[in-house]
PDB file of C-alpha atoms in Angstrom:
ATOM      1  CA  MET A   1       0.000   0.000   0.000  1.00  0.00           C
ATOM      2  CA  ASP A   2       1.369   3.422  -0.982  1.00  0.00           C
ATOM      3  CA  HIS A   3       0.604   6.858   0.440  1.00  0.00           C
ATOM      4  CA  VAL A   4       1.045   9.868  -1.836  1.00  0.00           C
ATOM      5  CA  GLU A   5       0.895  13.268  -0.184  1.00  0.00           C
ATOM      6  CA  ILE A   6      -1.670  15.555  -1.803  1.00  0.00           C
ATOM      7  CA  ALA A   7      -1.511  18.589   0.478  1.00  0.00           C
ATOM      8  CA  ARG A   8       0.076  19.680   3.745  1.00  0.00           C
ATOM      9  CA  ALA A   9      -0.440  22.623   6.071  1.00  0.00           C
ATOM     10  CA  GLU A  10       1.184  23.824   9.288  1.00  0.00           C
ATOM     11  CA  THR A  11      -1.122  25.513  11.795  1.00  0.00           C
ATOM     12  CA  GLU A  12      -0.832  26.654  15.392  1.00  0.00           C
ATOM     13  CA  ARG A  13      -2.365  23.296  16.335  1.00  0.00           C
ATOM     14  CA  GLY A  14       0.200  21.318  14.342  1.00  0.00           C
ATOM     15  CA  GLU A  15       0.422  19.556  10.990  1.00  0.00           C
ATOM     16  CA  LEU A  16      -2.461  18.743   8.686  1.00  0.00           C
ATOM     17  CA  VAL A  17      -1.781  16.211   5.911  1.00  0.00           C
ATOM     18  CA  LEU A  18      -4.060  15.027   3.124  1.00  0.00           C
ATOM     19  CA  SER A  19      -2.787  11.983   1.258  1.00  0.00           C
ATOM     20  CA  GLU A  20      -4.008   9.482  -1.296  1.00  0.00           C
ATOM     21  CA  ARG A  21      -3.824   5.856  -0.237  1.00  0.00           C
ATOM     22  CA  ARG A  22      -3.259   3.479  -3.126  1.00  0.00           C
ATOM     23  CA  ASP A  23      -3.783  -0.253  -2.906  1.00  0.00           C
ATOM     24  CA  GLU A  24      -3.731  -2.707  -5.792  1.00  0.00           C
ATOM     25  CA  ASN A  25      -6.839  -4.433  -4.466  1.00  0.00           C
ATOM     26  CA  ALA A  26      -8.965  -1.364  -3.736  1.00  0.00           C
ATOM     27  CA  PRO A  27      -9.867   2.026  -5.214  1.00  0.00           C
ATOM     28  CA  ALA A  28      -7.666   4.975  -4.253  1.00  0.00           C
ATOM     29  CA  ALA A  29      -8.810   6.756  -1.089  1.00  0.00           C
ATOM     30  CA  LEU A  30      -8.108  10.119   0.479  1.00  0.00           C
ATOM     31  CA  GLU A  31      -6.842  10.091   4.057  1.00  0.00           C
ATOM     32  CA  LEU A  32      -6.673  12.971   6.529  1.00  0.00           C
ATOM     33  CA  ARG A  33      -4.158  13.024   9.378  1.00  0.00           C
ATOM     34  CA  VAL A  34      -3.549  15.611  12.092  1.00  0.00           C
ATOM     35  CA  ASN A  35      -0.116  15.568  13.757  1.00  0.00           C
ATOM     36  CA  GLY A  36       0.422  12.098  12.317  1.00  0.00           C
ATOM     37  CA  VAL A  37      -2.793  10.719  13.810  1.00  0.00           C
ATOM     38  CA  PHE A  38      -5.399   9.238  11.469  1.00  0.00           C
ATOM     39  CA  VAL A  39      -8.626  11.273  11.530  1.00  0.00           C
ATOM     40  CA  MET A  40     -10.698   9.922   8.654  1.00  0.00           C
ATOM     41  CA  ASP A  41     -10.671   8.748   5.053  1.00  0.00           C
ATOM     42  CA  THR A  42     -13.062   8.482   2.118  1.00  0.00           C
ATOM     43  CA  VAL A  43     -13.636   4.741   2.566  1.00  0.00           C
ATOM     44  CA  GLU A  44     -14.976   4.405   6.105  1.00  0.00           C
ATOM     45  CA  VAL A  45     -17.694   7.053   6.188  1.00  0.00           C
ATOM     46  CA  ALA A  46     -20.424   5.067   7.939  1.00  0.00           C
ATOM     47  CA  THR A  47     -20.030   6.884  11.260  1.00  0.00           C
ATOM     48  CA  GLU A  48     -20.285  10.358   9.718  1.00  0.00           C
ATOM     49  CA  ARG A  49     -23.428   9.415   7.824  1.00  0.00           C
ATOM     50  CA  ALA A  50     -24.922   7.641  10.822  1.00  0.00           C
ATOM     51  CA  LEU A  51     -24.305  10.675  13.037  1.00  0.00           C
ATOM     52  CA  ALA A  52     -26.117  12.971  10.653  1.00  0.00           C
ATOM     53  CA  SER A  53     -29.059  10.719   9.887  1.00  0.00           C
ATOM     54  CA  ALA A  54     -29.610   9.784  13.538  1.00  0.00           C
ATOM     55  CA  ALA A  55     -29.342  13.418  14.634  1.00  0.00           C
ATOM     56  CA  LEU A  56     -31.761  14.638  11.977  1.00  0.00           C
ATOM     57  CA  ALA A  57     -34.264  12.066  13.191  1.00  0.00           C
ATOM     58  CA  VAL A  58     -34.465  13.547  16.690  1.00  0.00           C
ATOM     59  CA  VAL A  59     -35.712  16.968  15.537  1.00  0.00           C
ATOM     60  CA  ASP A  60     -39.095  17.418  13.878  1.00  0.00           C
ATOM     61  CA  GLU A  61     -38.101  20.469  11.831  1.00  0.00           C
ATOM     62  CA  PRO A  62     -34.307  20.735  11.384  1.00  0.00           C
ATOM     63  CA  ARG A  63     -34.509  23.845   9.225  1.00  0.00           C
ATOM     64  CA  ALA A  64     -31.279  25.423  10.471  1.00  0.00           C
ATOM     65  CA  VAL A  65     -28.383  23.097  11.300  1.00  0.00           C
ATOM     66  CA  VAL A  66     -24.842  23.655  12.568  1.00  0.00           C
ATOM     67  CA  VAL A  67     -22.163  21.035  11.937  1.00  0.00           C
ATOM     68  CA  GLY A  68     -19.100  21.470  14.105  1.00  0.00           C
ATOM     69  CA  GLY A  69     -16.254  19.986  12.052  1.00  0.00           C
ATOM     70  CA  LEU A  70     -15.949  19.744   8.263  1.00  0.00           C
ATOM     71  CA  GLY A  71     -13.708  16.706   7.928  1.00  0.00           C
ATOM     72  CA  LEU A  72     -14.013  15.485   4.356  1.00  0.00           C
ATOM     73  CA  GLY A  73     -17.610  16.617   4.116  1.00  0.00           C
ATOM     74  CA  TYR A  74     -19.569  13.420   4.711  1.00  0.00           C
ATOM     75  CA  THR A  75     -21.563  14.585   7.732  1.00  0.00           C
ATOM     76  CA  MET A  76     -22.469  17.747   5.840  1.00  0.00           C
ATOM     77  CA  HIS A  77     -23.395  15.685   2.770  1.00  0.00           C
ATOM     78  CA  GLU A  78     -25.860  13.617   4.797  1.00  0.00           C
ATOM     79  CA  VAL A  79     -27.380  16.740   6.357  1.00  0.00           C
ATOM     80  CA  LEU A  80     -27.942  18.271   2.923  1.00  0.00           C
ATOM     81  CA  ALA A  81     -29.648  15.090   1.737  1.00  0.00           C
ATOM     82  CA  ASP A  82     -32.533  15.935   4.099  1.00  0.00           C
ATOM     83  CA  SER A  83     -35.045  18.130   2.274  1.00  0.00           C
ATOM     84  CA  ARG A  84     -36.206  19.671   5.560  1.00  0.00           C
ATOM     85  CA  VAL A  85     -32.852  21.436   5.961  1.00  0.00           C
ATOM     86  CA  GLU A  86     -32.989  25.034   4.731  1.00  0.00           C
ATOM     87  CA  LYS A  87     -29.655  26.226   6.115  1.00  0.00           C
ATOM     88  CA  CYS A  88     -26.483  24.344   7.073  1.00  0.00           C
ATOM     89  CA  ALA A  89     -23.604  26.193   8.717  1.00  0.00           C
ATOM     90  CA  VAL A  90     -20.378  24.199   8.876  1.00  0.00           C
ATOM     91  CA  VAL A  91     -17.726  25.437  11.291  1.00  0.00           C
ATOM     92  CA  GLU A  92     -14.162  24.195  10.764  1.00  0.00           C
ATOM     93  CA  ILE A  93     -11.154  25.485  12.688  1.00  0.00           C
ATOM     94  CA  GLU A  94      -8.606  24.481  10.022  1.00  0.00           C
ATOM     95  CA  GLU A  95      -8.755  27.064   7.252  1.00  0.00           C
ATOM     96  CA  SER A  96      -6.508  24.932   5.041  1.00  0.00           C
ATOM     97  CA  LEU A  97      -9.008  22.091   5.105  1.00  0.00           C
ATOM     98  CA  VAL A  98     -11.772  24.472   4.055  1.00  0.00           C
ATOM     99  CA  GLY A  99      -9.553  25.642   1.206  1.00  0.00           C
ATOM    100  CA  TRP A 100      -8.860  22.088   0.037  1.00  0.00           C
ATOM    101  CA  MET A 101     -12.589  21.424  -0.111  1.00  0.00           C
ATOM    102  CA  ARG A 102     -13.242  24.637  -2.034  1.00  0.00           C
ATOM    103  CA  ASP A 103     -10.455  24.386  -4.601  1.00  0.00           C
ATOM    104  CA  GLY A 104     -10.987  20.737  -5.526  1.00  0.00           C
ATOM    105  CA  THR A 105      -7.954  19.302  -3.747  1.00  0.00           C
ATOM    106  CA  VAL A 106     -10.678  17.168  -2.180  1.00  0.00           C
ATOM    107  CA  PRO A 107     -12.404  16.283  -5.488  1.00  0.00           C
ATOM    108  CA  HIS A 108     -15.957  16.062  -4.178  1.00  0.00           C
ATOM    109  CA  GLY A 109     -15.593  19.308  -2.198  1.00  0.00           C
ATOM    110  CA  PRO A 110     -16.666  21.963  -4.728  1.00  0.00           C
ATOM    111  CA  ALA A 111     -19.920  20.197  -5.573  1.00  0.00           C
ATOM    112  CA  LEU A 112     -20.857  19.909  -1.898  1.00  0.00           C
ATOM    113  CA  LEU A 113     -20.036  23.526  -1.161  1.00  0.00           C
ATOM    114  CA  ALA A 114     -21.981  24.698  -4.219  1.00  0.00           C
ATOM    115  CA  ASP A 115     -25.230  23.887  -2.415  1.00  0.00           C
ATOM    116  CA  GLU A 116     -26.841  27.267  -1.753  1.00  0.00           C
ATOM    117  CA  ARG A 117     -27.948  26.144   1.710  1.00  0.00           C
ATOM    118  CA  VAL A 118     -24.348  25.785   2.899  1.00  0.00           C
ATOM    119  CA  THR A 119     -22.212  28.344   4.693  1.00  0.00           C
ATOM    120  CA  VAL A 120     -18.710  27.267   5.682  1.00  0.00           C
ATOM    121  CA  VAL A 121     -17.011  29.273   8.403  1.00  0.00           C
ATOM    122  CA  ALA A 122     -13.299  28.870   9.167  1.00  0.00           C
ATOM    123  CA  ALA A 123     -13.428  29.407  12.917  1.00  0.00           C
ATOM    124  CA  ASP A 124     -13.325  27.762  16.318  1.00  0.00           C
ATOM    125  CA  ILE A 125     -16.758  26.227  16.978  1.00  0.00           C
ATOM    126  CA  ALA A 126     -16.661  27.667  20.516  1.00  0.00           C
ATOM    127  CA  VAL A 127     -16.268  31.182  19.114  1.00  0.00           C
ATOM    128  CA  ALA A 128     -18.855  30.653  16.392  1.00  0.00           C
ATOM    129  CA  MET A 129     -21.484  29.441  18.850  1.00  0.00           C
ATOM    130  CA  ALA A 130     -20.729  32.289  21.248  1.00  0.00           C
ATOM    131  CA  GLU A 131     -21.404  34.738  18.402  1.00  0.00           C
ATOM    132  CA  ALA A 132     -24.647  33.041  17.327  1.00  0.00           C
ATOM    133  CA  ARG A 133     -27.891  34.867  17.979  1.00  0.00           C
ATOM    134  CA  PRO A 134     -30.182  33.342  20.597  1.00  0.00           C
ATOM    135  CA  GLU A 135     -32.588  30.671  19.329  1.00  0.00           C
ATOM    136  CA  THR A 136     -31.062  30.564  15.841  1.00  0.00           C
ATOM    137  CA  TYR A 137     -30.620  26.840  15.217  1.00  0.00           C
ATOM    138  CA  ASP A 138     -32.734  23.700  15.377  1.00  0.00           C
ATOM    139  CA  LEU A 139     -29.868  21.248  15.507  1.00  0.00           C
ATOM    140  CA  VAL A 140     -26.182  21.399  16.450  1.00  0.00           C
ATOM    141  CA  LEU A 141     -24.026  18.389  15.535  1.00  0.00           C
ATOM    142  CA  LEU A 142     -20.665  18.171  17.253  1.00  0.00           C
ATOM    143  CA  ASP A 143     -18.368  16.169  14.978  1.00  0.00           C
ATOM    144  CA  VAL A 144     -14.933  17.631  15.700  1.00  0.00           C
ATOM    145  CA  ASP A 145     -13.683  14.515  17.542  1.00  0.00           C
ATOM    146  CA  ASN A 146     -14.820  10.962  18.152  1.00  0.00           C
ATOM    147  CA  GLY A 147     -16.123  12.108  21.507  1.00  0.00           C
ATOM    148  CA  PRO A 148     -14.336  13.492  24.577  1.00  0.00           C
ATOM    149  CA  GLY A 149     -12.155  10.394  24.883  1.00  0.00           C
ATOM    150  CA  TYR A 150     -10.691  10.748  21.379  1.00  0.00           C
ATOM    151  CA  LEU A 151      -9.692  14.381  20.945  1.00  0.00           C
ATOM    152  CA  VAL A 152      -8.071  15.583  17.724  1.00  0.00           C
ATOM    153  CA  HIS A 153      -6.615  18.484  19.733  1.00  0.00           C
ATOM    154  CA  GLU A 154      -6.340  18.742  23.509  1.00  0.00           C
ATOM    155  CA  GLY A 155      -7.999  22.152  23.337  1.00  0.00           C
ATOM    156  CA  ASN A 156     -11.201  20.463  22.187  1.00  0.00           C
ATOM    157  CA  ALA A 157     -11.786  19.183  25.727  1.00  0.00           C
ATOM    158  CA  ARG A 158     -13.642  22.423  26.525  1.00  0.00           C
ATOM    159  CA  LEU A 159     -16.281  21.556  23.912  1.00  0.00           C
ATOM    160  CA  TYR A 160     -17.612  18.915  26.288  1.00  0.00           C
ATOM    161  CA  GLU A 161     -17.712  21.164  29.340  1.00  0.00           C
ATOM    162  CA  ARG A 162     -20.539  23.213  30.840  1.00  0.00           C
ATOM    163  CA  ALA A 163     -19.508  26.681  29.621  1.00  0.00           C
ATOM    164  CA  PHE A 164     -19.618  25.701  25.953  1.00  0.00           C
ATOM    165  CA  LEU A 165     -22.736  23.589  26.410  1.00  0.00           C
ATOM    166  CA  ARG A 166     -24.544  26.598  27.895  1.00  0.00           C
ATOM    167  CA  THR A 167     -23.556  28.589  24.809  1.00  0.00           C
ATOM    168  CA  VAL A 168     -25.048  25.928  22.558  1.00  0.00           C
ATOM    169  CA  ARG A 169     -28.252  25.802  24.578  1.00  0.00           C
ATOM    170  CA  ALA A 170     -28.729  29.550  24.141  1.00  0.00           C
ATOM    171  CA  ALA A 171     -28.413  29.196  20.358  1.00  0.00           C
ATOM    172  CA  LEU A 172     -31.056  26.463  20.092  1.00  0.00           C
ATOM    173  CA  ARG A 173     -34.670  27.111  19.225  1.00  0.00           C
ATOM    174  CA  PRO A 174     -37.467  25.466  21.234  1.00  0.00           C
ATOM    175  CA  GLY A 175     -37.672  21.838  20.163  1.00  0.00           C
ATOM    176  CA  GLY A 176     -34.044  21.870  19.024  1.00  0.00           C
ATOM    177  CA  ALA A 177     -31.216  19.579  20.089  1.00  0.00           C
ATOM    178  CA  LEU A 178     -27.478  19.238  20.510  1.00  0.00           C
ATOM    179  CA  VAL A 179     -26.126  15.889  19.321  1.00  0.00           C
ATOM    180  CA  VAL A 180     -22.644  14.636  20.210  1.00  0.00           C
ATOM    181  CA  TRP A 181     -21.162  11.507  18.640  1.00  0.00           C
ATOM    182  CA  SER A 182     -18.836   9.433  20.825  1.00  0.00           C
ATOM    183  CA  ALA A 183     -16.873   6.248  20.158  1.00  0.00           C
ATOM    184  CA  ALA A 184     -17.030   5.312  23.846  1.00  0.00           C
ATOM    185  CA  GLU A 185     -19.167   5.927  26.892  1.00  0.00           C
ATOM    186  CA  ALA A 186     -18.604   9.416  28.285  1.00  0.00           C
ATOM    187  CA  PRO A 187     -20.178   9.673  31.753  1.00  0.00           C
ATOM    188  CA  GLU A 188     -18.619  13.078  32.447  1.00  0.00           C
ATOM    189  CA  LEU A 189     -20.142  14.444  29.241  1.00  0.00           C
ATOM    190  CA  GLU A 190     -23.525  12.978  30.167  1.00  0.00           C
ATOM    191  CA  SER A 191     -23.292  14.642  33.571  1.00  0.00           C
ATOM    192  CA  ALA A 192     -22.303  18.005  32.065  1.00  0.00           C
ATOM    193  CA  LEU A 193     -25.153  17.823  29.564  1.00  0.00           C
ATOM    194  CA  GLY A 194     -27.577  16.974  32.343  1.00  0.00           C
ATOM    195  CA  SER A 195     -26.556  20.043  34.315  1.00  0.00           C
ATOM    196  CA  VAL A 196     -27.195  22.347  31.332  1.00  0.00           C
ATOM    197  CA  PHE A 197     -30.087  20.788  29.397  1.00  0.00           C
ATOM    198  CA  ASP A 198     -33.514  19.657  30.546  1.00  0.00           C
ATOM    199  CA  GLN A 199     -33.454  16.350  28.693  1.00  0.00           C
ATOM    200  CA  VAL A 200     -30.496  14.074  27.922  1.00  0.00           C
ATOM    201  CA  ASP A 201     -30.846  10.840  26.003  1.00  0.00           C
ATOM    202  CA  VAL A 202     -28.020   8.389  25.270  1.00  0.00           C
ATOM    203  CA  ARG A 203     -28.582   6.206  22.235  1.00  0.00           C
ATOM    204  CA  ARG A 204     -26.424   3.349  20.998  1.00  0.00           C
ATOM    205  CA  HIS A 205     -25.811   2.792  17.305  1.00  0.00           C
ATOM    206  CA  ASP A 206     -24.188  -0.201  15.658  1.00  0.00           C
ATOM    207  CA  VAL A 207     -21.753   0.673  12.869  1.00  0.00           C
ATOM    208  CA  ARG A 208     -19.768  -1.623  10.595  1.00  0.00           C
ATOM    209  CA  LEU A 209     -16.148  -0.461  10.245  1.00  0.00           C
ATOM    210  CA  GLN A 210     -13.383  -2.374   8.450  1.00  0.00           C
ATOM    211  CA  ASP A 211     -15.361  -5.615   8.734  1.00  0.00           C
ATOM    212  CA  ARG A 212     -15.827  -5.040  12.470  1.00  0.00           C
ATOM    213  CA  ASP A 213     -19.021  -4.374  14.357  1.00  0.00           C
ATOM    214  CA  GLU A 214     -18.575  -1.226  16.430  1.00  0.00           C
ATOM    215  CA  GLN A 215     -20.995   0.508  18.750  1.00  0.00           C
ATOM    216  CA  TYR A 216     -21.074   4.302  18.954  1.00  0.00           C
ATOM    217  CA  LEU A 217     -23.057   6.465  21.306  1.00  0.00           C
ATOM    218  CA  LEU A 218     -25.199   9.426  20.428  1.00  0.00           C
ATOM    219  CA  TYR A 219     -25.652  11.957  23.231  1.00  0.00           C
ATOM    220  CA  VAL A 220     -28.840  13.928  22.548  1.00  0.00           C
ATOM    221  CA  ALA A 221     -29.509  17.004  24.692  1.00  0.00           C
ATOM    222  CA  ARG A 222     -32.612  19.199  24.504  1.00  0.00           C
ATOM    223  CA  PRO A 223     -33.314  22.555  26.179  1.00  0.00           C
ATOM    224  CA  SER A 224     -36.889  21.569  27.015  1.00  0.00           C
TER     225      SER A 224
END
């Protein structure tokens, strides 16, 4: 198996590398790594799609949606597949990744971003939510990590703490929800959500990854 570097960027958080993985027995795939750690690729996208579809199902009218984390666009793609969605704001801290999606370095990027419902903001999700007007969104999907136990950056730990969660609650409309995807049980997150939101529901979802059966957890928090 060969890896061919497609793009690289240095940021204050470290190194971002996009490469193409080539295998004689499989189609070429894009792979994203941060500081040498695998984040995602274009082959195993079941979790991103499952997060979006499961989250959309918990809100009756997800007209305005925020996706925290762009990745390679698969969560956003699933959100846009729902005809109820009128506006999708995607917040990504790595400006280089946004650029790669826009300029076609990620081949499927330009078509996704051409959807008139999409706004992509290169910013910290904590800052973006703090600047949001009260009761602006119906659904906030937090997809920047694989949950609080699998942080892409240590600084992301604050996204699972009460101060940020209160900010998200203020931005949600009545009937809205915050949904956090986690690869493992996160009792501290559940406790923090319970101290901020009126209703917290933990749902388990089976996902097939690399011929393995995995179970992810969906933390659903509602303001009322």
